[in-house]
mmCIF file of C-alpha atoms in Angstrom:
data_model
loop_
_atom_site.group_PDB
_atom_site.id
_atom_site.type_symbol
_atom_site.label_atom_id
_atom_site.label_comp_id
_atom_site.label_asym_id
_atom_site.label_seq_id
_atom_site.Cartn_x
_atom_site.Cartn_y
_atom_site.Cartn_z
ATOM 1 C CA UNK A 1 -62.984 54.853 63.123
ATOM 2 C CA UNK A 2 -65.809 54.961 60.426
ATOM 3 C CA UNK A 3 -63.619 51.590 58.915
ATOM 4 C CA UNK A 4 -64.446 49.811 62.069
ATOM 5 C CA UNK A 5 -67.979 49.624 61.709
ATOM 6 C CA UNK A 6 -67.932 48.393 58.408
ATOM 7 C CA UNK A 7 -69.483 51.032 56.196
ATOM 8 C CA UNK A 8 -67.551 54.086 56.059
ATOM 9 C CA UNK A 9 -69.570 57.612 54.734
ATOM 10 C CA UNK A 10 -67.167 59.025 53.270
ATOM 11 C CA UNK A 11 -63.098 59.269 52.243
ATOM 12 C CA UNK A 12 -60.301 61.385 52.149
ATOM 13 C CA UNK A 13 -58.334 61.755 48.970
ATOM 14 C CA UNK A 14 -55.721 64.062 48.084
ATOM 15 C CA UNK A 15 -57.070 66.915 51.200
ATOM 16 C CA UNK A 16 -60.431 65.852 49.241
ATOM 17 C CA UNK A 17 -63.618 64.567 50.672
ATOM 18 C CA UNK A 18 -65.855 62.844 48.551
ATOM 19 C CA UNK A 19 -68.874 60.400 49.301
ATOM 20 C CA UNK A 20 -67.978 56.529 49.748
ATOM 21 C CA UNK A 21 -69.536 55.229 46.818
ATOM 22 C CA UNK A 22 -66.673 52.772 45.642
ATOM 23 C CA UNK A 23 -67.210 50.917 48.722
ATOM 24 C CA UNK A 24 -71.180 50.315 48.659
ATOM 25 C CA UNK A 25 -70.831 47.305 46.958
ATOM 26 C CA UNK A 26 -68.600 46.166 49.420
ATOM 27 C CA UNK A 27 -70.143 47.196 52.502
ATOM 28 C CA UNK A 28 -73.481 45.882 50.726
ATOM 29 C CA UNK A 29 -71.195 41.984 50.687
ATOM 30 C CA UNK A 30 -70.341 42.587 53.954
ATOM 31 C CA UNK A 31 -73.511 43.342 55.639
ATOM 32 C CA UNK A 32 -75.030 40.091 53.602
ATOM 33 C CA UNK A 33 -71.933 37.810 54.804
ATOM 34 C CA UNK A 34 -72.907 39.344 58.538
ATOM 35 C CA UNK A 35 -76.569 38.544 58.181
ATOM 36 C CA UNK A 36 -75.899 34.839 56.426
ATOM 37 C CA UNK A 37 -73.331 34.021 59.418
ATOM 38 C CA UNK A 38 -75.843 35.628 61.933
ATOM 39 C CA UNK A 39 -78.379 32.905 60.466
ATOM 40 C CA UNK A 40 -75.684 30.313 60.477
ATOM 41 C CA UNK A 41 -75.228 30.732 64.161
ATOM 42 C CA UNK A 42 -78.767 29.208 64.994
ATOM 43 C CA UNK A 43 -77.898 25.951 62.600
ATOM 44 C CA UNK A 44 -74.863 25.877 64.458
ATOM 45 C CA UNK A 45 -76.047 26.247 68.293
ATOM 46 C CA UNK A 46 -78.786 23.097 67.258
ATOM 47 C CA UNK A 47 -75.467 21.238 66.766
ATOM 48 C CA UNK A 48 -73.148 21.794 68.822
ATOM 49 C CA UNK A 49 -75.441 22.610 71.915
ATOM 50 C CA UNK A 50 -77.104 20.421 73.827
ATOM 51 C CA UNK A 51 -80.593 20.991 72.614
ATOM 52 C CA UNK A 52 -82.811 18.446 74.250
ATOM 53 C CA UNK A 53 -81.798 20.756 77.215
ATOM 54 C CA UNK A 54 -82.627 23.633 76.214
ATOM 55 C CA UNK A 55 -85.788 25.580 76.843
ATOM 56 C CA UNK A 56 -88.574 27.286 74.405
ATOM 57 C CA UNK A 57 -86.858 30.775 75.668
ATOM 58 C CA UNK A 58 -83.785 29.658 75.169
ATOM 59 C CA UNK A 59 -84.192 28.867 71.020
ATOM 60 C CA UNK A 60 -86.603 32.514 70.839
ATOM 61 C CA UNK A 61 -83.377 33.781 72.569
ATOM 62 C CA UNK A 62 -81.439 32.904 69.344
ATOM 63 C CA UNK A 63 -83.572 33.387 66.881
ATOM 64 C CA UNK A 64 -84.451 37.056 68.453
ATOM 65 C CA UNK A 65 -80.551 37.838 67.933
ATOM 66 C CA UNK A 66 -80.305 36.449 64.549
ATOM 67 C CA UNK A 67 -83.343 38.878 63.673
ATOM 68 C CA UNK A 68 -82.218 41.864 65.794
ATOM 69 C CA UNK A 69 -78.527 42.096 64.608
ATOM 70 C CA UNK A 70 -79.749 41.290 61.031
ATOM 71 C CA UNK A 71 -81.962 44.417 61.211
ATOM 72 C CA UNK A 72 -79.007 46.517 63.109
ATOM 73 C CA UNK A 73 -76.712 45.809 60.365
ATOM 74 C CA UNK A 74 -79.015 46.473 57.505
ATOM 75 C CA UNK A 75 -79.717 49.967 59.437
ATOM 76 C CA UNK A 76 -75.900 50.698 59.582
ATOM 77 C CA UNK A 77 -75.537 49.920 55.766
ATOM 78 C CA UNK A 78 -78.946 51.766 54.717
ATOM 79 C CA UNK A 79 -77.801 55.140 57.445
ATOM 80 C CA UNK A 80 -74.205 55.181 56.039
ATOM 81 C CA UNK A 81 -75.648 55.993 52.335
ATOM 82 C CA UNK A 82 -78.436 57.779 53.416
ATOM 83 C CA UNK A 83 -75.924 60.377 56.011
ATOM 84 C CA UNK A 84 -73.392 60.343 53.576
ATOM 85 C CA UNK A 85 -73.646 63.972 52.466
ATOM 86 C CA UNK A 86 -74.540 65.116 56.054
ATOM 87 C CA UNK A 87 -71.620 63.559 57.422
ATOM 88 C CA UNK A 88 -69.537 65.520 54.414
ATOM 89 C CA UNK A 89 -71.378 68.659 54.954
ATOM 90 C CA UNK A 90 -70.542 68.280 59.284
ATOM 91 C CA UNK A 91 -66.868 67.876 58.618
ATOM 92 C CA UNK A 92 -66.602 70.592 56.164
ATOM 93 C CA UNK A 93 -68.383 73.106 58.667
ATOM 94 C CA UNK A 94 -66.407 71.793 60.989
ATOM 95 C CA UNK A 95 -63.473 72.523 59.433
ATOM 96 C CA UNK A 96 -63.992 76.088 59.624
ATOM 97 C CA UNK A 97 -64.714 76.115 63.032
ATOM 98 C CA UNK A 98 -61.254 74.630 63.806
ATOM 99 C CA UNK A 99 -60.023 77.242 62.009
ATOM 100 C CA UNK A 100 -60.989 79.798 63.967
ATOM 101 C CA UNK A 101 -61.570 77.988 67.305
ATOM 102 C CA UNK A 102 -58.153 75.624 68.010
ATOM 103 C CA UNK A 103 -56.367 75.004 70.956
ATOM 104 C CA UNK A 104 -52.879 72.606 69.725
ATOM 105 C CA UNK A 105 -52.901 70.949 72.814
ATOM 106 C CA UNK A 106 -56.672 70.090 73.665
ATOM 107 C CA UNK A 107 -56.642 68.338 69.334
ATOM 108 C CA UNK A 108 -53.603 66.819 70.548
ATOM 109 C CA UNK A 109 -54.608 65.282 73.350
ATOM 110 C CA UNK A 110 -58.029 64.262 71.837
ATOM 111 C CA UNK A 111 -56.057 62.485 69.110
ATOM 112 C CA UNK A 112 -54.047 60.545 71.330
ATOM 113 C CA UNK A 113 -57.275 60.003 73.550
ATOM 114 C CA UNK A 114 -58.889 58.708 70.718
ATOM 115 C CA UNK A 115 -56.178 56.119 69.438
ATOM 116 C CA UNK A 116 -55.345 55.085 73.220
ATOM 117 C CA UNK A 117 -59.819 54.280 73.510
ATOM 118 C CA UNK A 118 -60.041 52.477 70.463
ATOM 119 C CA UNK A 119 -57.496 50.178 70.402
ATOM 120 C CA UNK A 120 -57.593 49.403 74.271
ATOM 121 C CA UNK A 121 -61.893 48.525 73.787
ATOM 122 C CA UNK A 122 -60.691 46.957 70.734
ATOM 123 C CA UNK A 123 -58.182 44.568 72.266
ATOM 124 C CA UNK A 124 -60.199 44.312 75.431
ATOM 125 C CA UNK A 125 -63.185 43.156 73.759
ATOM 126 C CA UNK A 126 -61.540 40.643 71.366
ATOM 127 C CA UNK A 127 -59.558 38.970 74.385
ATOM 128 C CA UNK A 128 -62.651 38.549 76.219
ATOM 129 C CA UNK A 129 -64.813 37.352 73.867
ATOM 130 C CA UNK A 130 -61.726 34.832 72.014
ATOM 131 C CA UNK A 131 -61.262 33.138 75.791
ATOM 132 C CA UNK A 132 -65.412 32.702 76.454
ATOM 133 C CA UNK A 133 -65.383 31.421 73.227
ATOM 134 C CA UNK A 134 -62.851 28.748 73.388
ATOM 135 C CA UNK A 135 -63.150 27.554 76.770
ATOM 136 C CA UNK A 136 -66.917 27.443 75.806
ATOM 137 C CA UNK A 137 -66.080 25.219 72.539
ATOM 138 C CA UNK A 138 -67.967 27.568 70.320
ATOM 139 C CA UNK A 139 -68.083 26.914 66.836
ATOM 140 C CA UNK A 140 -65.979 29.137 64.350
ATOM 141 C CA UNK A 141 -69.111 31.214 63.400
ATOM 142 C CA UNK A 142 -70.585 31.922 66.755
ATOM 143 C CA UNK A 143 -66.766 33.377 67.548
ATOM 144 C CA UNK A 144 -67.298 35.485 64.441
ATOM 145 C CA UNK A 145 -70.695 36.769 65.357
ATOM 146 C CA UNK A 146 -70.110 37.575 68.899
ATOM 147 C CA UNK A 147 -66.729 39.843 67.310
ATOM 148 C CA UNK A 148 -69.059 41.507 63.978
ATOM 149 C CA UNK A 149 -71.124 42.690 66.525
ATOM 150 C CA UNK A 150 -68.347 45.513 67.954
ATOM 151 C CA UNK A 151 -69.212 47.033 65.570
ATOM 152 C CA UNK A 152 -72.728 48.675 66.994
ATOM 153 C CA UNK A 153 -70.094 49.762 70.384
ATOM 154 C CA UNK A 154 -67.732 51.656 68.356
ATOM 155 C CA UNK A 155 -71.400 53.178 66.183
ATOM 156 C CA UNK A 156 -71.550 54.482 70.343
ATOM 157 C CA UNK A 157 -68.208 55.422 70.595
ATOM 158 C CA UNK A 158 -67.576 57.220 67.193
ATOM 159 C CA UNK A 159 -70.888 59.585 68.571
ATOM 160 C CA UNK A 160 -69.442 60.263 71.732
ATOM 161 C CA UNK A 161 -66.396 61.428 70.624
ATOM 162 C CA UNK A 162 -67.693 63.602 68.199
ATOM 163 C CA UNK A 163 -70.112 64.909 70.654
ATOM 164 C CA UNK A 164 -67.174 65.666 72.835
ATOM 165 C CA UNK A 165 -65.820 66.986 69.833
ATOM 166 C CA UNK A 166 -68.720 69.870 69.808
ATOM 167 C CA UNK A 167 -68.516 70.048 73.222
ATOM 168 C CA UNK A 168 -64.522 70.940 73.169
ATOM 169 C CA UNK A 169 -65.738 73.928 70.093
ATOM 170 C CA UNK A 170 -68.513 75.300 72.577
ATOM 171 C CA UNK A 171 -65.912 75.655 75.492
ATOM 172 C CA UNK A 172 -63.639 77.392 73.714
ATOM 173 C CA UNK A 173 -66.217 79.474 72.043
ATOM 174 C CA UNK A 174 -67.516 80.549 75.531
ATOM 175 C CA UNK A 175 -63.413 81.195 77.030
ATOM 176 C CA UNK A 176 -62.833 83.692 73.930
ATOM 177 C CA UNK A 177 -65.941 85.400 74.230
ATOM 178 C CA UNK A 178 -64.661 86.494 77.453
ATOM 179 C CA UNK A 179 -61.381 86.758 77.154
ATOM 180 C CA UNK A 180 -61.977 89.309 74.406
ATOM 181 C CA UNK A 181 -64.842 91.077 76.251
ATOM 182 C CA UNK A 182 -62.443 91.612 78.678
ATOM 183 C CA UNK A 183 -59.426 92.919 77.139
ATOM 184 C CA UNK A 184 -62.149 95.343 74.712
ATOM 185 C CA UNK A 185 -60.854 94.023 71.561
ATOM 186 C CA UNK A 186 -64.480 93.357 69.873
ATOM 187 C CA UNK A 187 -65.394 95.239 66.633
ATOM 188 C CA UNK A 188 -67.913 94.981 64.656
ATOM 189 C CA UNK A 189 -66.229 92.359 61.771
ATOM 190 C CA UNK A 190 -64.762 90.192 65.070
ATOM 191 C CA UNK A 191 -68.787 90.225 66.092
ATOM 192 C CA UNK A 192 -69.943 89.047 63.359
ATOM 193 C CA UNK A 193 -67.386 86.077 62.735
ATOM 194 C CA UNK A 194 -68.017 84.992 66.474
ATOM 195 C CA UNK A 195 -71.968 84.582 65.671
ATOM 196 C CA UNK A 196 -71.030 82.511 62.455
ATOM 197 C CA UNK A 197 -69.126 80.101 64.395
ATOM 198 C CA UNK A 198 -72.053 79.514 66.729
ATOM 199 C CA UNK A 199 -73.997 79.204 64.049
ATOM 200 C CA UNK A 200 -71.726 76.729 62.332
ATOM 201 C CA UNK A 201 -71.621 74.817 65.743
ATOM 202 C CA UNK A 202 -75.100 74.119 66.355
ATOM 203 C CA UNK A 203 -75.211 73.656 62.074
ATOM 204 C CA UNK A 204 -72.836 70.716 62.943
ATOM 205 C CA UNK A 205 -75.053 69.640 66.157
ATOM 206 C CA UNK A 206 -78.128 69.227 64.169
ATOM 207 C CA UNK A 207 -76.491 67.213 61.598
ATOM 208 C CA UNK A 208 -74.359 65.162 64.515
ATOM 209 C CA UNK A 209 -78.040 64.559 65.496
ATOM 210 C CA UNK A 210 -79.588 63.768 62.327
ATOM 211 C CA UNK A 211 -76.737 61.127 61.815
ATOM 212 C CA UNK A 212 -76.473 59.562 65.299
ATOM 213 C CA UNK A 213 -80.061 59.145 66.988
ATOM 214 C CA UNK A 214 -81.043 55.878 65.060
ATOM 215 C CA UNK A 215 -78.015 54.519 66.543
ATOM 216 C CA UNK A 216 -78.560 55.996 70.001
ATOM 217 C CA UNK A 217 -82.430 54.182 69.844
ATOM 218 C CA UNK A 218 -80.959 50.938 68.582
ATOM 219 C CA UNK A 219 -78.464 51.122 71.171
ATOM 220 C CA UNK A 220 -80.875 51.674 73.977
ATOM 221 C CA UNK A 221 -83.127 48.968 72.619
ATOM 222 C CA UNK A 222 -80.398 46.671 72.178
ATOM 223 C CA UNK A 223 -79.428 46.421 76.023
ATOM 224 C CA UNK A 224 -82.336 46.948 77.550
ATOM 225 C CA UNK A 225 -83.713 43.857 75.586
ATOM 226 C CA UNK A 226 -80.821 41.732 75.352
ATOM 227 C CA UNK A 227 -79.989 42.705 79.329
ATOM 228 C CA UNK A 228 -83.687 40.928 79.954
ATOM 229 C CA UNK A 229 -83.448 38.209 77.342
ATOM 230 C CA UNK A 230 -79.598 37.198 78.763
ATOM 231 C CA UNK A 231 -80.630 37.368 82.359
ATOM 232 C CA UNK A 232 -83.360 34.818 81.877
ATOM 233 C CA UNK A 233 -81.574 33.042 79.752
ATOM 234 C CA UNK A 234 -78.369 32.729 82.562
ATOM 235 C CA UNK A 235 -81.495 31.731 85.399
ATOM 236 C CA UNK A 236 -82.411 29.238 83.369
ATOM 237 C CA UNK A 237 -79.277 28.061 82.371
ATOM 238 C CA UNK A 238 -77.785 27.814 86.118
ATOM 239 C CA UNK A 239 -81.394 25.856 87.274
ATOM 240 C CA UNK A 240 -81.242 23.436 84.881
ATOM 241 C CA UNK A 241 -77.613 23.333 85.287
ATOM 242 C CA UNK A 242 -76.561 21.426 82.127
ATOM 243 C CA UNK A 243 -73.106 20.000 82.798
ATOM 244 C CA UNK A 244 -70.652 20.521 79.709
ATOM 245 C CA UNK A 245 -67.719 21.730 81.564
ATOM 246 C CA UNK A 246 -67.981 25.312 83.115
ATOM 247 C CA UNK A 247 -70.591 26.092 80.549
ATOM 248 C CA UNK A 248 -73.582 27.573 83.007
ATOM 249 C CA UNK A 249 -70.708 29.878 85.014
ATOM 250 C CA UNK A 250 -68.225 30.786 81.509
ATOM 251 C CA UNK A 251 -72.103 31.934 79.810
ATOM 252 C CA UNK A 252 -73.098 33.816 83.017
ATOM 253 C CA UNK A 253 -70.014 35.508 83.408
ATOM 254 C CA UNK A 254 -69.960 36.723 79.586
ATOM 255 C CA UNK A 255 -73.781 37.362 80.093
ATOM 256 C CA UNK A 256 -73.191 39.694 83.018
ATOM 257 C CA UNK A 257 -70.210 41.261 81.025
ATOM 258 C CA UNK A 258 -71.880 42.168 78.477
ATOM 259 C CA UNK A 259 -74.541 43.569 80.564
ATOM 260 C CA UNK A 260 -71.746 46.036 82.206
ATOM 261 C CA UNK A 261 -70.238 46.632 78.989
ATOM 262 C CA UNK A 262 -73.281 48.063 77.635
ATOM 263 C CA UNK A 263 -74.248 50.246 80.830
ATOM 264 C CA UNK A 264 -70.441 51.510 80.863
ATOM 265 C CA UNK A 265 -71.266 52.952 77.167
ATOM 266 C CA UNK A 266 -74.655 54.090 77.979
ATOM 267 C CA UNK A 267 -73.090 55.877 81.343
ATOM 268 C CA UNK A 268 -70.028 57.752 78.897
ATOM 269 C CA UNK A 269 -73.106 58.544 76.416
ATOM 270 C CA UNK A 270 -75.117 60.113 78.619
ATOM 271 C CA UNK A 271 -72.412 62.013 80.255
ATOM 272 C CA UNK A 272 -71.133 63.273 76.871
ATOM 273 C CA UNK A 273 -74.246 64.543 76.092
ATOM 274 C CA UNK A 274 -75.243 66.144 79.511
ATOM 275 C CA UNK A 275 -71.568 67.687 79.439
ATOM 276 C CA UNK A 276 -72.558 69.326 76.250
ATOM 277 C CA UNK A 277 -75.710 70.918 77.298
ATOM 278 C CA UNK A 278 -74.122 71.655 80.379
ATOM 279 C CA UNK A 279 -71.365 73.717 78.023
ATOM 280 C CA UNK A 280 -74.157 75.317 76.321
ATOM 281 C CA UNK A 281 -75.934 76.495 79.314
ATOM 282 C CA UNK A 282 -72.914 78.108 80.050
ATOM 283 C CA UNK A 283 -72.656 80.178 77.075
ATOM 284 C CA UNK A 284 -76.238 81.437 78.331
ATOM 285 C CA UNK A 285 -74.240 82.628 81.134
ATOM 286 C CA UNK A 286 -71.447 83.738 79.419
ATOM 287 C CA UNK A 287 -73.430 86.002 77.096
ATOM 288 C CA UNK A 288 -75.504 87.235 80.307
ATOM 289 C CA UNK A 289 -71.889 88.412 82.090
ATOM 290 C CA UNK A 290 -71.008 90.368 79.210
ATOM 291 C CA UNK A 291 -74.705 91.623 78.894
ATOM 292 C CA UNK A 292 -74.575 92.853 82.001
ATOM 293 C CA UNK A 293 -70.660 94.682 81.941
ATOM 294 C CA UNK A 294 -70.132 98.131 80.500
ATOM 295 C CA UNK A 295 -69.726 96.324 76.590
ATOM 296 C CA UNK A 296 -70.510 98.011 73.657
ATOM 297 C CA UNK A 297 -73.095 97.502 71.063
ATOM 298 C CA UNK A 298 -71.353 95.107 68.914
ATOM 299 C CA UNK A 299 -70.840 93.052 72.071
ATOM 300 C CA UNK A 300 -74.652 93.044 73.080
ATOM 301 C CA UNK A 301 -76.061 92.565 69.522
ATOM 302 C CA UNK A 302 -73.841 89.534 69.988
ATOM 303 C CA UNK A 303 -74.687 88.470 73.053
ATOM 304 C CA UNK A 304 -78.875 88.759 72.007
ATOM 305 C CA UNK A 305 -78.425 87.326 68.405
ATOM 306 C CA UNK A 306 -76.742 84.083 70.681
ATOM 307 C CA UNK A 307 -79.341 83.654 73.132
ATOM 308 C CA UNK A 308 -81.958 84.165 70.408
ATOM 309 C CA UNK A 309 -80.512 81.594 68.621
ATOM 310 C CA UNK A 310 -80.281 79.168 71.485
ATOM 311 C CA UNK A 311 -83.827 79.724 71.858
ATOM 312 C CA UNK A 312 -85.455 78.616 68.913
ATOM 313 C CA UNK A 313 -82.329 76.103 67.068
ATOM 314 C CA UNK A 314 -81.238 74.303 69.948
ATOM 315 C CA UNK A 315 -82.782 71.586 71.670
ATOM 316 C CA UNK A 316 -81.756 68.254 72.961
ATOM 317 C CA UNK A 317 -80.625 65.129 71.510
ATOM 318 C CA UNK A 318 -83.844 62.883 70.516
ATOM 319 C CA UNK A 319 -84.048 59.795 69.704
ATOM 320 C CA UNK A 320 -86.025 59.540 66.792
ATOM 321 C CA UNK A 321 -88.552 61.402 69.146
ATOM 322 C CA UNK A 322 -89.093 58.452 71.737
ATOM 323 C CA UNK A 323 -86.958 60.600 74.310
ATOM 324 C CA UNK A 324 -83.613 62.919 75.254
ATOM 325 C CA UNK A 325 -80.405 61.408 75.614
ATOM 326 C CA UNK A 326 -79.434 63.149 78.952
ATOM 327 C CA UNK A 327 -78.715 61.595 82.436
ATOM 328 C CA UNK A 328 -82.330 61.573 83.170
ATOM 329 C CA UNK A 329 -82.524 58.863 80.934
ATOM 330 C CA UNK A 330 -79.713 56.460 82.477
ATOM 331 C CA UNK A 331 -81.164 56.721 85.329
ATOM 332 C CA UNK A 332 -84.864 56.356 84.123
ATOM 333 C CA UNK A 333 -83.306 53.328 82.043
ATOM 334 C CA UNK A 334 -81.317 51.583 85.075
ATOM 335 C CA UNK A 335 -84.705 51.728 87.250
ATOM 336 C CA UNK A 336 -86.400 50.072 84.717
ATOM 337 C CA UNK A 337 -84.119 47.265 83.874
ATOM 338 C CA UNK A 338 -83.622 46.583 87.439
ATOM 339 C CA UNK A 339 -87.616 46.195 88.048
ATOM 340 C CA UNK A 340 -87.949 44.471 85.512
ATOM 341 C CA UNK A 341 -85.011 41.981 86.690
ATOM 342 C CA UNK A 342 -86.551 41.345 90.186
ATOM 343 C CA UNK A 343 -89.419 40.690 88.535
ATOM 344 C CA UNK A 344 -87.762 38.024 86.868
ATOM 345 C CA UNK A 345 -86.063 37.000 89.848
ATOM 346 C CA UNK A 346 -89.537 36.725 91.097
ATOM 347 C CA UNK A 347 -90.499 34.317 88.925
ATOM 348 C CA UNK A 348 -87.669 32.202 88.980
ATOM 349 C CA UNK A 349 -88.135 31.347 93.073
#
């Protein structure tokens, strides 16, 4: 998945992993070939469209895309060097929390789930986007541009798989806690191995978070501005009601696509996240049960060296500090896009 958006952190070699730095140069051509063609599409909309009817927000509308997916692909290129060794350092700690914690048929599945997401978006996106395009008449690099840009979904969808990743370790974590406090079988070594993976879990959370929240706050920026700047855009597109075709309905309908596309991934974001608080509030629970049976020591300096650990290392997902990624912020985010959309309807009457 890291090859889909263009600037992979890492590679595998021979049961190796070493930092990607063959590929920088490449990925450094690529992201200048995406900004260039970005640029190219506002030459290209001032000939093929029919300017005279467009509108002042209408050519800001362009030139604030060129600008904003310029900067988001300069940030992907700049985070994949800069997370490299982060992103090494999660999948080797991760490693040995598979080895301990692994259920065959919950990797299996999430394998196949995996696969079975990304090529479905995949296809679904490029189908969309290829028929808008043509029955639009867009030129060559506005069809390019319009299918470079997957590239900040599957940013989204590479995080929320690996936070349901962490989620998947926690849940197990929590089931064998209890299955062994209740058949007895804790010692003191088998303690002391459970409180490493923990450790190693939240070691991988912090550096899942490290790696992931400048694409969470681009993400949220990028539809909550873009959902504003398209809806305008389509209002004043249908008044005016230039006539090439089906133009105003075709760029309405991919506008309001695009809109749901983006609050589909912010829903499954959200959601991923909550579930994985959610799983960690449980182990609060979990270590309280077993606090609170006939357990032995070992069990209870477990138990306490958890919770004090979930105390003062664990805290939410932030976005570079501007706010949680939880459900409270979907919904905080939906009320404010829709106000702000009457108020644009508001105007437009």
């Amino acid at each position: 998945m890291q090859y889909l958006i263009f600037c992979p952190k890492y590679r595998i070699k021979n049961n190796h992993i070493k930092p990607n730095s063959i590929s920088i140069p490449f990925s450094a051509i690529g992201t200048l070939i995406f900004i260039t063609t970005a640029g190219f599409r506002i030459y290209f909309y001032h000939i093929y469209a029919n300017v005279k009817e467009f509108t002042i927000f209408m050519h800001i509308s362009t030139y604030y895309d060129c600008i904003f997916y310029s900067i988001g692909f300069i940030m992907n290129f700049v985070i994949s060097i800069a997370q490299s060794r982060n992103a090494i350092s999660l999948v080797l700690i991760f490693q040995k929390i598979h080895r301990f914690l692994n259920s065959c048929v919950n990797t299996r599945r999430f394998i196949i789930q995996n696969w079975i997401i990304t090529i479905t978006y995949f296809c679904g996106y490029m189908s969309f986007y290829a028929y808008m395009c043509i029955q639009m008449y867009n030129s060559f690099f506005i069809v390019f541009v319009s299918f470079i840009i997957i590239s900040f979904d599957f940013n989204i969808l590479y995080s929320i798989r690996m936070v349901n990743l962490l989620e998947n370790k926690i849940v197990l974590w929590n089931a064998r806690a209890l299955y062994v406090e209740s058949s007895d079988a804790f010692d003191k070594g088998y303690s002391k191995e459970m409180l490493q993976i923990y450790v190693n879990i939240l070691k991988c959370y912090d550096l899942y978070k490290q790696g992931f929240q400048h694409f969470m706050l681009y993400y949220i920026i990028d539809l909550f501005s873009h959902a504003l700047i398209y809806i305008e855009v389509s209002i004043q597109v249908m008044f005016i009601g230039i006539k090439l075709n089906n133009y105003p309905v075709l760029a309405t309908v991919s506008i309001f696509g695009w809109l749901v596309k983006g609050l589909i991934w912010q829903t499954l974001l959200s959601q991923a996240c909550e579930k994985f608080y959610i799983a960690v509030q449980n182990t609060e629970d979990t270590c309280a049960i077993i606090l609170s049976s006939n357990c032995s020591d070992d069990n209870k300096k477990l138990c306490k060296n958890v919770l004090r650990l979930l105390r003062t290392s664990f805290s939410k997902i932030s976005a570079c500090g501007l706010f949680y990624i939880d459900a409270a912020l979907h919904v905080a985010h939906v009320t404010l896009l829709t106000n702000h959309v009457i108020v644009l309807l508001q105007f437009a009457l």
